[in-house]
Short mmCIF file of C-alpha atoms in Angstrom, two decimals:
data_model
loop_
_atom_site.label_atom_id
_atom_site.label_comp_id
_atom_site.label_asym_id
_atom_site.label_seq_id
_atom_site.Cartn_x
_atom_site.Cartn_y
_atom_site.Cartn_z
CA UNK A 1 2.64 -29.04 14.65
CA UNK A 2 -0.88 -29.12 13.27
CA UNK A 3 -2.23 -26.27 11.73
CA UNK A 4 -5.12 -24.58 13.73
CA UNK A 5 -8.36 -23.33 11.52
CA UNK A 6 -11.55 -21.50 12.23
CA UNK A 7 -14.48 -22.75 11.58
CA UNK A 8 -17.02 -21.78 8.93
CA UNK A 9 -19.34 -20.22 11.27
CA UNK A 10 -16.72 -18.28 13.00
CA UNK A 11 -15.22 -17.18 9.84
CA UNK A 12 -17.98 -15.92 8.39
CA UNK A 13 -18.95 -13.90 11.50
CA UNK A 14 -16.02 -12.03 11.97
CA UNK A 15 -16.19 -10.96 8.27
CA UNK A 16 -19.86 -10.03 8.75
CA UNK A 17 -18.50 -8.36 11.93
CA UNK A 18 -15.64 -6.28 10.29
CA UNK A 19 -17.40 -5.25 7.18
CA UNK A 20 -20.50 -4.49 9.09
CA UNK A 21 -19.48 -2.18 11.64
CA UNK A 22 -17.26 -0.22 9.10
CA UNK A 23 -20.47 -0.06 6.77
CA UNK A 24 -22.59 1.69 9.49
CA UNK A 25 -19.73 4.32 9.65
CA UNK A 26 -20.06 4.97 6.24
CA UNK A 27 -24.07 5.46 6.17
CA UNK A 28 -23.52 7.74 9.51
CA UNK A 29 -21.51 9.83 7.23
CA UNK A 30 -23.25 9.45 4.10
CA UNK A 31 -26.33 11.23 5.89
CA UNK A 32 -24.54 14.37 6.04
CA UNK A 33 -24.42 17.04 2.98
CA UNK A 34 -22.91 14.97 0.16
CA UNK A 35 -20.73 16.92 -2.47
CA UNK A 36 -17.76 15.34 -4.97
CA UNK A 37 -15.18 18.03 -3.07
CA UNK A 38 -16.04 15.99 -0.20
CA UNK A 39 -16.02 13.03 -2.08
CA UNK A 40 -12.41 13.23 -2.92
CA UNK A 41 -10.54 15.26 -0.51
CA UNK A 42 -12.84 15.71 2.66
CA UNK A 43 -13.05 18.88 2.15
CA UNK A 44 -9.56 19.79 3.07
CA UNK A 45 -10.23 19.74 6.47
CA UNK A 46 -8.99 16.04 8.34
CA UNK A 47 -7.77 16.55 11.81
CA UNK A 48 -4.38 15.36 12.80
CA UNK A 49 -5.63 12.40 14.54
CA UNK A 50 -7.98 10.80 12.22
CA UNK A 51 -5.14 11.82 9.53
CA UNK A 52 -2.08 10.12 10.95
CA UNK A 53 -4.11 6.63 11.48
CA UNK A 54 -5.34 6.93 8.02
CA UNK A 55 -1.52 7.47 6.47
CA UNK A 56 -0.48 4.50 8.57
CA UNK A 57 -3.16 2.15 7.87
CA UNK A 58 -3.04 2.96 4.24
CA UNK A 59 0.89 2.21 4.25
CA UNK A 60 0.71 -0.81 6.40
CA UNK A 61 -1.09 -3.50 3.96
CA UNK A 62 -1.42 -7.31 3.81
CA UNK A 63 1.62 -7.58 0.82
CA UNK A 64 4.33 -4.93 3.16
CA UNK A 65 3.55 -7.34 6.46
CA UNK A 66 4.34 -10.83 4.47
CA UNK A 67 7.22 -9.41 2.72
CA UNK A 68 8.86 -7.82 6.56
CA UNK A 69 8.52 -11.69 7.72
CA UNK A 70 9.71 -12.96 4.66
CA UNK A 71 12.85 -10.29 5.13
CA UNK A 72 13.16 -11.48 8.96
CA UNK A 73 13.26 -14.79 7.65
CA UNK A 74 15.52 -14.22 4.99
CA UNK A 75 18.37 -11.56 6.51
CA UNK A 76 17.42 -12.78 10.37
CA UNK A 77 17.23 -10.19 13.19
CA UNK A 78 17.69 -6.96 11.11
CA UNK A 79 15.87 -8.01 8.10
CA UNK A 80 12.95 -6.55 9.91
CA UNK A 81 13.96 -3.64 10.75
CA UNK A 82 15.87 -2.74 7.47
CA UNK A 83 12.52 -3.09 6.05
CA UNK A 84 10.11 -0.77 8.32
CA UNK A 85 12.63 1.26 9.42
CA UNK A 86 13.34 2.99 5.69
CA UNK A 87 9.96 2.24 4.83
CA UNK A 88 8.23 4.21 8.20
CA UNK A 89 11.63 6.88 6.87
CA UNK A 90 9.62 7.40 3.34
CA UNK A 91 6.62 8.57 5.10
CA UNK A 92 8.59 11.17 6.63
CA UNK A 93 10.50 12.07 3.34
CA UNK A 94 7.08 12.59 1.80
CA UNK A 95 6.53 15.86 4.31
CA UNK A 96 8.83 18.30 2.27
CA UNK A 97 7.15 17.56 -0.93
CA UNK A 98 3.89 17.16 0.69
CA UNK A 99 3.73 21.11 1.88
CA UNK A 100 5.27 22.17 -1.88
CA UNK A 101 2.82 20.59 -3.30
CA UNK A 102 0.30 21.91 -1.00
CA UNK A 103 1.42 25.85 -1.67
CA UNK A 104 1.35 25.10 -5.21
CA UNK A 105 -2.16 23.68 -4.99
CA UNK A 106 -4.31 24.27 -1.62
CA UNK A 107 -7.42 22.68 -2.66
CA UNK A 108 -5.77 19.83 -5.69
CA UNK A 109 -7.78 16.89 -5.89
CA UNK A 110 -5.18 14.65 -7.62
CA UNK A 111 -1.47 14.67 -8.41
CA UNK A 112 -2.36 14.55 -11.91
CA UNK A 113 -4.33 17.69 -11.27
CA UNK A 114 -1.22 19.87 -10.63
CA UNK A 115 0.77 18.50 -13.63
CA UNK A 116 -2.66 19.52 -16.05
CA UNK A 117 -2.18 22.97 -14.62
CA UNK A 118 1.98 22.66 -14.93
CA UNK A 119 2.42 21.04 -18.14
CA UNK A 120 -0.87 20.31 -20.10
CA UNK A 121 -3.04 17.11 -20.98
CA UNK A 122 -0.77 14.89 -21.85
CA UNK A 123 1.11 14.61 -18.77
CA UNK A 124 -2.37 14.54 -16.67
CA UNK A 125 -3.48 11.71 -18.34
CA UNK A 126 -0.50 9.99 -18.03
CA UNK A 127 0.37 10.17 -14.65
CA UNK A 128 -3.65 9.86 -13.98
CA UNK A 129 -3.37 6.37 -16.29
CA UNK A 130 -0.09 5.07 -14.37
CA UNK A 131 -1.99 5.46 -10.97
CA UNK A 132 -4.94 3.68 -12.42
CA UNK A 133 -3.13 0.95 -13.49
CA UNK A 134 -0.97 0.99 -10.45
CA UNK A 135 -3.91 1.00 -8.37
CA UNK A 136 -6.17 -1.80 -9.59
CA UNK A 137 -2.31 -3.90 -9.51
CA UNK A 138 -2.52 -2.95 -5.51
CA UNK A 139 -6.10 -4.00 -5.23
CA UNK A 140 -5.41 -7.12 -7.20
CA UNK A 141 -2.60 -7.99 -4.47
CA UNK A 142 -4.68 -7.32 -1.57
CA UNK A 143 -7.52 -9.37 -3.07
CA UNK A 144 -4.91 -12.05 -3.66
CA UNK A 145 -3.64 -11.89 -0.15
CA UNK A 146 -6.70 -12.02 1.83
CA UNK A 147 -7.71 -14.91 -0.46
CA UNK A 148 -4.97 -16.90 0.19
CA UNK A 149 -5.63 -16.09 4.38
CA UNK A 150 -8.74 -17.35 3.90
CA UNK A 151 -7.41 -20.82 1.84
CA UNK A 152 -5.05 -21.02 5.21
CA UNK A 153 -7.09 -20.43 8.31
CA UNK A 154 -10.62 -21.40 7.12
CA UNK A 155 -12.28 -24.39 5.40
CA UNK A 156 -13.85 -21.73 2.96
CA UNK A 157 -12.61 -21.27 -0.93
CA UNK A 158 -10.32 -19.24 -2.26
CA UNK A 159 -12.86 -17.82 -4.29
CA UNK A 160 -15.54 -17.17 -1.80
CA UNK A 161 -12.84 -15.76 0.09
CA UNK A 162 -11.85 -12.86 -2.19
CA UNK A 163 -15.65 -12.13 -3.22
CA UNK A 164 -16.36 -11.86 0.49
CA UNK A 165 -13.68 -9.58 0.87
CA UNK A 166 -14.14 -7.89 -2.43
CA UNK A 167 -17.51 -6.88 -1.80
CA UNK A 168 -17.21 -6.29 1.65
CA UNK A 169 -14.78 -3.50 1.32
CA UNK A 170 -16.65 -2.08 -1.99
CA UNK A 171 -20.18 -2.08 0.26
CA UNK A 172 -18.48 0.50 2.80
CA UNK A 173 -16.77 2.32 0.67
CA UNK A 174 -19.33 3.71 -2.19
CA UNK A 175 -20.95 6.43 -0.49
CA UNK A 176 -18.92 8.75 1.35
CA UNK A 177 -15.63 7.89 -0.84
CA UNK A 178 -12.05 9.27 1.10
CA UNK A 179 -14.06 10.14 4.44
CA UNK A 180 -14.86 6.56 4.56
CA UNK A 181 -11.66 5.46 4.03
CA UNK A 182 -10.28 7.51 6.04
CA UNK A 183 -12.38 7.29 9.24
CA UNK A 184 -12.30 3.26 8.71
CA UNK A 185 -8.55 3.65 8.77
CA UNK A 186 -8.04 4.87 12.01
CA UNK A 187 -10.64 2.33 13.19
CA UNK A 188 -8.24 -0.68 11.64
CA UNK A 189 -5.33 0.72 12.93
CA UNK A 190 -5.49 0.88 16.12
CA UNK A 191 -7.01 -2.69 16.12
CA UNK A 192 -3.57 -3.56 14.09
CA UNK A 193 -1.89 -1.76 16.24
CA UNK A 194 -3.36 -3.80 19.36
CA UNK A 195 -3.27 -7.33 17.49
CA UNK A 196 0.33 -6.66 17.13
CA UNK A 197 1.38 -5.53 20.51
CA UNK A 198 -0.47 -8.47 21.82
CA UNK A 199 -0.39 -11.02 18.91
CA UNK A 200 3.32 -11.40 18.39
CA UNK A 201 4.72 -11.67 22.05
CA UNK A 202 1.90 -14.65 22.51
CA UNK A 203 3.63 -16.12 19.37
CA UNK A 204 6.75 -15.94 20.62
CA UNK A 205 5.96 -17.97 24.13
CA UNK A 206 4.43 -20.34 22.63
CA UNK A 207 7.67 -20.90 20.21
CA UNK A 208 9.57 -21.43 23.25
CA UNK A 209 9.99 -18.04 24.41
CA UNK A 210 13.71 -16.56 25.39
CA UNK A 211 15.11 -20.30 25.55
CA UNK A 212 14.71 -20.44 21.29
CA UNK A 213 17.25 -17.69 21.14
CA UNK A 214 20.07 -20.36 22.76
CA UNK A 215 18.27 -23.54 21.05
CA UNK A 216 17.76 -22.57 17.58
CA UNK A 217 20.88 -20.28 17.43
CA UNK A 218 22.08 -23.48 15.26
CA UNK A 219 19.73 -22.58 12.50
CA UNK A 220 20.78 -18.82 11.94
CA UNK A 221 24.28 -18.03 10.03
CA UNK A 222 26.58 -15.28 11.53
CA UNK A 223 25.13 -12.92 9.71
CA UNK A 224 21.68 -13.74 10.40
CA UNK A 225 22.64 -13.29 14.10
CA UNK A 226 23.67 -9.25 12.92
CA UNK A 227 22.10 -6.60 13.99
CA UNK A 228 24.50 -4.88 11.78
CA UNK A 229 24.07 -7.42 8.60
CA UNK A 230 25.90 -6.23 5.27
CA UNK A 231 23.63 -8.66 3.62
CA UNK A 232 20.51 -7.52 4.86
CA UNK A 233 21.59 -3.99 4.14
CA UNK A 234 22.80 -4.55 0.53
CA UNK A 235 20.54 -7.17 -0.38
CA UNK A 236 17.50 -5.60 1.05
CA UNK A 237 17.76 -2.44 3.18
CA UNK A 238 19.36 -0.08 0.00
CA UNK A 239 17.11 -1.43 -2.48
CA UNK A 240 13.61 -0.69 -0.85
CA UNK A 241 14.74 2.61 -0.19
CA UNK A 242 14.61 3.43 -3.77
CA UNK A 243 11.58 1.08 -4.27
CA UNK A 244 9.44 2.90 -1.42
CA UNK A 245 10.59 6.15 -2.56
CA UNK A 246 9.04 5.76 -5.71
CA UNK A 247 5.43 4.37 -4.05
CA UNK A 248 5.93 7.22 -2.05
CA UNK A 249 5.82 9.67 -4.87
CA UNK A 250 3.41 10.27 -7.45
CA UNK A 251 1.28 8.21 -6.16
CA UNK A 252 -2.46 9.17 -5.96
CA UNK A 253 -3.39 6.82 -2.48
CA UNK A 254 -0.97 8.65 -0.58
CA UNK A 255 -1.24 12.21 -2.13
CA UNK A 256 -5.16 11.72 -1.46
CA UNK A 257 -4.32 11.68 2.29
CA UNK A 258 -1.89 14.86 1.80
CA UNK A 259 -4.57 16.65 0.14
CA UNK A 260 -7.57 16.03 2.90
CA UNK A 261 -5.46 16.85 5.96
CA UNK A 262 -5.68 20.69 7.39
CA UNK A 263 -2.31 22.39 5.84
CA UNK A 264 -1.15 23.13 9.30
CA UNK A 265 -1.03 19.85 10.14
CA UNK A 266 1.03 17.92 7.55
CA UNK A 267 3.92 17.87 9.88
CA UNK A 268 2.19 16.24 12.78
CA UNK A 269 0.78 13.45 10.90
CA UNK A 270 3.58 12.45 8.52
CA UNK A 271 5.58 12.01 11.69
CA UNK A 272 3.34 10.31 13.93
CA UNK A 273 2.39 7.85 11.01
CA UNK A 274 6.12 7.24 10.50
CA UNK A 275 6.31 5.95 13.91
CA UNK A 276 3.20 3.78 13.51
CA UNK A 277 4.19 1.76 10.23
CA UNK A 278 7.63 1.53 11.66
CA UNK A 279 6.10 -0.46 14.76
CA UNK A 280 3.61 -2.54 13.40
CA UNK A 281 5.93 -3.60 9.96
CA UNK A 282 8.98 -4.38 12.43
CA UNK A 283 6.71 -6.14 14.71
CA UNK A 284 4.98 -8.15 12.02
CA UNK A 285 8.39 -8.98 10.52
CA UNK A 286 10.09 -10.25 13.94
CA UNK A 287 7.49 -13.68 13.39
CA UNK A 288 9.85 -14.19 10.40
CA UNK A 289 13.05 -14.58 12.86
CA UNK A 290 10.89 -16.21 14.78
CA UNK A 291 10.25 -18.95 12.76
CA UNK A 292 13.95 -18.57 11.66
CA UNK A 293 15.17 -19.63 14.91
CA UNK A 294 12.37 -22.23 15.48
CA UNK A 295 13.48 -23.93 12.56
CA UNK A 296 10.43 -23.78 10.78
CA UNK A 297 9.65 -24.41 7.00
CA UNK A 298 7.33 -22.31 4.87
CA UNK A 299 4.41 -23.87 3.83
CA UNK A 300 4.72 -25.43 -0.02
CA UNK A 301 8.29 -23.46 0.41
CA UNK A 302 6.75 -20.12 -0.13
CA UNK A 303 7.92 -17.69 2.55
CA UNK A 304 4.98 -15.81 1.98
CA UNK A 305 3.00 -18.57 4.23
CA UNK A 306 5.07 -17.69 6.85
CA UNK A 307 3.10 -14.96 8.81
CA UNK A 308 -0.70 -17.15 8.45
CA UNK A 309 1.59 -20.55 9.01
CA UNK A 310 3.29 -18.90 12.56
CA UNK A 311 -0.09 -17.76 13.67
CA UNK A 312 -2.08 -21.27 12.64
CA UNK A 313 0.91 -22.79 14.43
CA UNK A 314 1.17 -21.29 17.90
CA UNK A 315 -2.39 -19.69 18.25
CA UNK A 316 -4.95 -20.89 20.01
CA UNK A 317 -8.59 -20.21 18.54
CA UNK A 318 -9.39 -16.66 20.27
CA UNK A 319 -6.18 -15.40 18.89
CA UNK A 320 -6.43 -16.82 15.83
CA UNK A 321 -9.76 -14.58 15.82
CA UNK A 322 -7.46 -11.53 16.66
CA UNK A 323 -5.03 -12.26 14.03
CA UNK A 324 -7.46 -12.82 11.32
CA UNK A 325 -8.70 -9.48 12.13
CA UNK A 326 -5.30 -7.90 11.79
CA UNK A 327 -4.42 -9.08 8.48
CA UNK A 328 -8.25 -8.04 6.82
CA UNK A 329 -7.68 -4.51 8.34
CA UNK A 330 -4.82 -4.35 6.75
CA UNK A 331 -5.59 -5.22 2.95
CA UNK A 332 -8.98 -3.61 3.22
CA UNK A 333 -7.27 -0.05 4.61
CA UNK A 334 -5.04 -0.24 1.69
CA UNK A 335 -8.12 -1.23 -0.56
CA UNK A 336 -10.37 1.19 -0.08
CA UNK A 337 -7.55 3.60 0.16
CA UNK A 338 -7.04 2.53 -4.12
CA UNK A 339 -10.57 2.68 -4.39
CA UNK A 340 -10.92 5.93 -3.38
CA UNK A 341 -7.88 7.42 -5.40
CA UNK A 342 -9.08 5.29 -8.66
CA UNK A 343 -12.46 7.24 -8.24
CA UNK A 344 -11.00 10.87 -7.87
CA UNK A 345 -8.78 10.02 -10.61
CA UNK A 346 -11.40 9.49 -12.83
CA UNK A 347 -13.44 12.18 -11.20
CA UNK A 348 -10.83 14.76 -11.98
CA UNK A 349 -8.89 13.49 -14.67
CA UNK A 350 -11.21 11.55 -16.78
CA UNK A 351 -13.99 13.88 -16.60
CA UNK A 352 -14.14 16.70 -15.26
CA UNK A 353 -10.74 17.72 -17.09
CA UNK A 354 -11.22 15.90 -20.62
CA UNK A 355 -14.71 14.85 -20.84
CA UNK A 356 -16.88 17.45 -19.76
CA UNK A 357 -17.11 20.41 -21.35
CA UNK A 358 -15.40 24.08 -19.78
CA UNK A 359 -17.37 24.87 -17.25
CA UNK A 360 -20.05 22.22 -17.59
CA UNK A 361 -18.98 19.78 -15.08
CA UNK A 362 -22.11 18.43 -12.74
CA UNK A 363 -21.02 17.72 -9.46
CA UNK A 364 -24.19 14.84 -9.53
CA UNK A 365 -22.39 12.85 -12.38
CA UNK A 366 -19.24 13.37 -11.03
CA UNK A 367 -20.13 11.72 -8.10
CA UNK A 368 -22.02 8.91 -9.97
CA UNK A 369 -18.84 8.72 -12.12
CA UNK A 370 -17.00 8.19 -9.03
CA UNK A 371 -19.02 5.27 -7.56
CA UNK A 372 -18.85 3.30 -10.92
CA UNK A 373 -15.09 3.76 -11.32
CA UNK A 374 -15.43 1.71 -7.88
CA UNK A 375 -17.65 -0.95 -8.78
CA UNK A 376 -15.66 -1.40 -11.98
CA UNK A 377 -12.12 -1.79 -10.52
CA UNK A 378 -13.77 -3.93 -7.44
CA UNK A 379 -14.67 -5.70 -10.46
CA UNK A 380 -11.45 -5.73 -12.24
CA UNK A 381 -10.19 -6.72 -9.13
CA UNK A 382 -11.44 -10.01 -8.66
CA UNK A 383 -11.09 -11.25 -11.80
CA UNK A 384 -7.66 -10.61 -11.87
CA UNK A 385 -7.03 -12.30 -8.33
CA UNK A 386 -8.80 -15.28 -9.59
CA UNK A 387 -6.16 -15.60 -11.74
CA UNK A 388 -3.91 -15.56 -8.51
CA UNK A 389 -0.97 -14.13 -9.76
CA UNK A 390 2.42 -13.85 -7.70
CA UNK A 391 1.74 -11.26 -5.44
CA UNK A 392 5.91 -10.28 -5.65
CA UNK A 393 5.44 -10.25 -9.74
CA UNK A 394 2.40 -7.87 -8.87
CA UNK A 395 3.96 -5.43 -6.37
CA UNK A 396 7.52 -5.43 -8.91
CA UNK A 397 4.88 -4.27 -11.92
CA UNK A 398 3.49 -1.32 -9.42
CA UNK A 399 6.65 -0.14 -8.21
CA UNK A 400 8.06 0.09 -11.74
CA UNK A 401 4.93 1.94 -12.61
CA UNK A 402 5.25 4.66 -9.75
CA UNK A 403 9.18 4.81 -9.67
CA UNK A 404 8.44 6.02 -13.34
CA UNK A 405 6.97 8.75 -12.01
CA UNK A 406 9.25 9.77 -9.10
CA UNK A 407 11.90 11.94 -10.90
CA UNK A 408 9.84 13.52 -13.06
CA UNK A 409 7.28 14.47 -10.89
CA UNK A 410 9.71 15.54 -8.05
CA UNK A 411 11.81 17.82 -11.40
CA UNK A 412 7.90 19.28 -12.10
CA UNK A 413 6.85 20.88 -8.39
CA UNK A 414 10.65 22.32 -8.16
CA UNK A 415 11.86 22.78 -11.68
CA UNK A 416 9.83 25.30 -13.98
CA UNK A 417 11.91 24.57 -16.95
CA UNK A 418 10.30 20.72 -17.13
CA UNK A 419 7.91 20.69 -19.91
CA UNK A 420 4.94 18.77 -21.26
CA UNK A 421 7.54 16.91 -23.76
CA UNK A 422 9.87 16.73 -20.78
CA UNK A 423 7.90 14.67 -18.36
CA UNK A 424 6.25 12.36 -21.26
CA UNK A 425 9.25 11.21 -22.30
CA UNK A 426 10.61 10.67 -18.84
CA UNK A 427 7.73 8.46 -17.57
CA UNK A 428 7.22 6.70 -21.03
CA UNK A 429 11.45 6.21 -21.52
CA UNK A 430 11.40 4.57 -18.20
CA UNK A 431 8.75 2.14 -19.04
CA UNK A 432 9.84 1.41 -22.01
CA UNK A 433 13.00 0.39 -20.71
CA UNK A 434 11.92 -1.59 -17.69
CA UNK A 435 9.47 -4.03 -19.65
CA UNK A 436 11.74 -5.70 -21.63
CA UNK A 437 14.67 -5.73 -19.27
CA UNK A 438 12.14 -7.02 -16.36
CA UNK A 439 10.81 -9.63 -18.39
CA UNK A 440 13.49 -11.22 -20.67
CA UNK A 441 12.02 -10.04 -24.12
CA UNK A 442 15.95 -9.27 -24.69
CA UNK A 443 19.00 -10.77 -23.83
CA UNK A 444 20.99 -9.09 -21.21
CA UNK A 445 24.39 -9.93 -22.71
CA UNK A 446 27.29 -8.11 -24.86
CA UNK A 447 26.35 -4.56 -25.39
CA UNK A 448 22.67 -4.46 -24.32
CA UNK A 449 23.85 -6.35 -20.96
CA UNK A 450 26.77 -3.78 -20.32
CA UNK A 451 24.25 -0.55 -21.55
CA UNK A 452 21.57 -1.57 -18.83
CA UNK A 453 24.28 -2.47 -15.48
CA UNK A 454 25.52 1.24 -16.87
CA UNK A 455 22.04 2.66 -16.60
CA UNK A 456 21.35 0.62 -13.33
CA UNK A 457 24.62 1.98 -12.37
CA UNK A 458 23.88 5.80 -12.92
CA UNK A 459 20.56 5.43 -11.56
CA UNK A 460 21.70 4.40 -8.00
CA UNK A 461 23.95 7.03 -8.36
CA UNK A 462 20.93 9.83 -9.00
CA UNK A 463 18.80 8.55 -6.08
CA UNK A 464 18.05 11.36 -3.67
CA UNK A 465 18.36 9.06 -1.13
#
């Protein structure tokens, strides 16, 4: 079938559309009393609502709904749902270290924060510089992503694509930094949340409805027919649980939502959120079996054309629109989300910890500080997704980053004999043991092979999951 595209002038409205309505919530906030505790946290004081669609929006992003329809794809009818299902999990698994970390620091601005005050500098800055890195890497992916939508469904460039996006998401989200976010979050999810409910049952009619489950049976193995796949649980339902435990912990997006929501509420929103990814990611990921049973082929053989290829296939125009708007919401709420953690990071960390002097820090810089760590990793950004690196290469490099992090932070907030030393050479003996493996700079045979399955080994064996 022939691939449906928007037009230029449609394109470019419903960007101008998207970006401008959620830059008029940002000036209608950016009138009120400005301040950098508001900058970074919201003053403490999100509402359960507003707090549970920002969580879900900032978990659900453009990479998590490709990879859920590559799974489906890949695994068949519980591919999907290995996927969201332990991924919506980690969002509730985050709750018991979210309130210890709130009773050991009610008003924290950033993990790194905590470990200053736990440790000392050193670990600060280098669990502030792993979510900086981390971050512009998630940015970078999301730039990447909506870039390559754009390539798809519209006659525009890759190029213009990204800068349109880029900019777009940097123009809303300078002023009033996490309340932006935030409020713009639970705007784009529930229109996510709406595209999906009505987006992938259209799909699925138009595919042929309840007659391709007989028809293109053919095309699916036995255990692609499982609800109860081995394969899809070894191969990839037990390893993302490790992979989104450790985005789940220590990293700065997510603890930035932990640390504006009212205390009393934590419960309420990690829970409700948990529900919400787990819908929309499952959903998302069903257009992968979908196109399983249809006996479809991924554009240029990359699976990750599969959710833009089903929707260009078997949408009309108007819901085309729809979809288009789904898959921006998602990589912007995820992008400003890293925007706004890069800039409290530096805020925090950077400055007001290292560079200004005790008891000299001026909330006006701060925030200025703030807005030009934003412009500079919108920046960064770009110029890295020019490049258009694999967006799996760039989510592996972030997840080895923050699972880095997950032991030893998670040994700091509940284990008082962890040191400074300690949690350096945790994070830093991790690292330094993933980069060559990951990469090939050593052979993985004889004794270095058998060392590293041993250490793989004892590491699956340590998961708290």
């Amino acid at each position: 079938m022939q691939l449906t595209q928007l037009s230029t002038t449609v394109t470019l409205t419903l960007l101008f559309l998207f970006f401008g309505l959620t830059f008029l919530v940002s000036l209608s906030i950016g009138r009120k009393q400005e301040n950098a505790d508001a900058y970074m946290t919201a003053g403490n004081q999100v509402g359960f609502g507003i707090s549970a669609g920002s969580m879900t929006a900032t978990w659900i992003w453009a990479a998590s709904l490709y990879a859920a329809a590559t799974s489906g794809y890949t695994y068949g009818v519980s591919g999907p749902i290995h996927y969201g299902l332990w991924g919506a999990l980690m969002i509730l698994f985050i709750y018991p270290f979210g309130k210890r970390i709130r009773s050991l620091a009610p008003e924290a601005h950033s993990l790194a924060e905590i470990l200053q005050a736990r440790h000392g500098s050193s670990s600060q800055l280098l669990l502030a510089g792993s979510n900086i890195l981390g971050s512009l890497l998630s940015i970078t992916s999301n730039f990447i992503a909506g870039g390559a939508l754009i390539t798809m469904l519209t006659p525009l460039s890759f190029s213009t694509g990204i800068l349109i996006i880029g900019g777009g998401i940097l123009l809303y989200s300078l002023w009033s930094g996490i309340r932006t976010s935030i409020l713009t979050d639970f705007i784009q999810v529930c229109a996510m949340l709406a595209a999906v409910i009505i987006i992938v049952p259209a799909i699925f009619f138009a595919a042929g409805g309840p007659a391709m489950f007989t028809e293109g049976a053919v095309n699916l193995t036995a255990q692609q027919q499982s609800f109860f796949s081995s394969d899809a649980f070894f191969n990839q339902g037990a390893p993302y649980i490790a992979a989104v435990l450790a985005y789940a912990i220590g990293n700065q997006t997510i603890a930035q939502r932990l640390f504006a929501v009212r205390e009393d509420k934590i419960r309420a929103t990690f829970v409700t959120a948990t529900f919400g990814y787990g819908a929309t990611v499952i959903g998302i990921g069903m257009l992968g079996v979908l196109a399983l049973y249809a006996g479809v082929t991924p554009l240029d053989g990359n699976a990750n054309n599969l959710v833009p290829q089903m929707a260009a296939t078997y949408l009309g125009p108007a819901m085309l629109c729809l979809f288009f708007i789904l898959i921006i919401g998602s990589l912007a709420s995820t992008a400003d989300s890293d925007l706004a953690a890069l800039s409290s990071i530096v805020m925090t960390d950077i400055y007001g910890r290292n560079l200004a002097k005790p008891g000299e820090v001026k909330p006006h810089l701060m925030l200025l500080v703030g807005r030009l760590t934003m412009i500079a990793a919108t920046i960064i950004g770009l110029y890295l997704a020019g490049k258009q690196f694999n967006i799996l290469e760039l989510l592996v490099l972030v997840g080895a980053i923050w699972g880095a992090l997950v032991f030893p932070v998670i040994a700091s907030f509940y284990w008082s004999k962890v040191t400074n030393r300690a949690f350096s050479a945790g994070v830093l003996g991790a690292l330094i043991v993933f980069f060559p493996v990951r990469f090939g700079w050593i052979a993985l045979d004889g004794v270095i092979g058998l060392v590293t399955d041993a250490m793989a080994c004892i590491g699956s064996e340590l998961s708290p999951v």
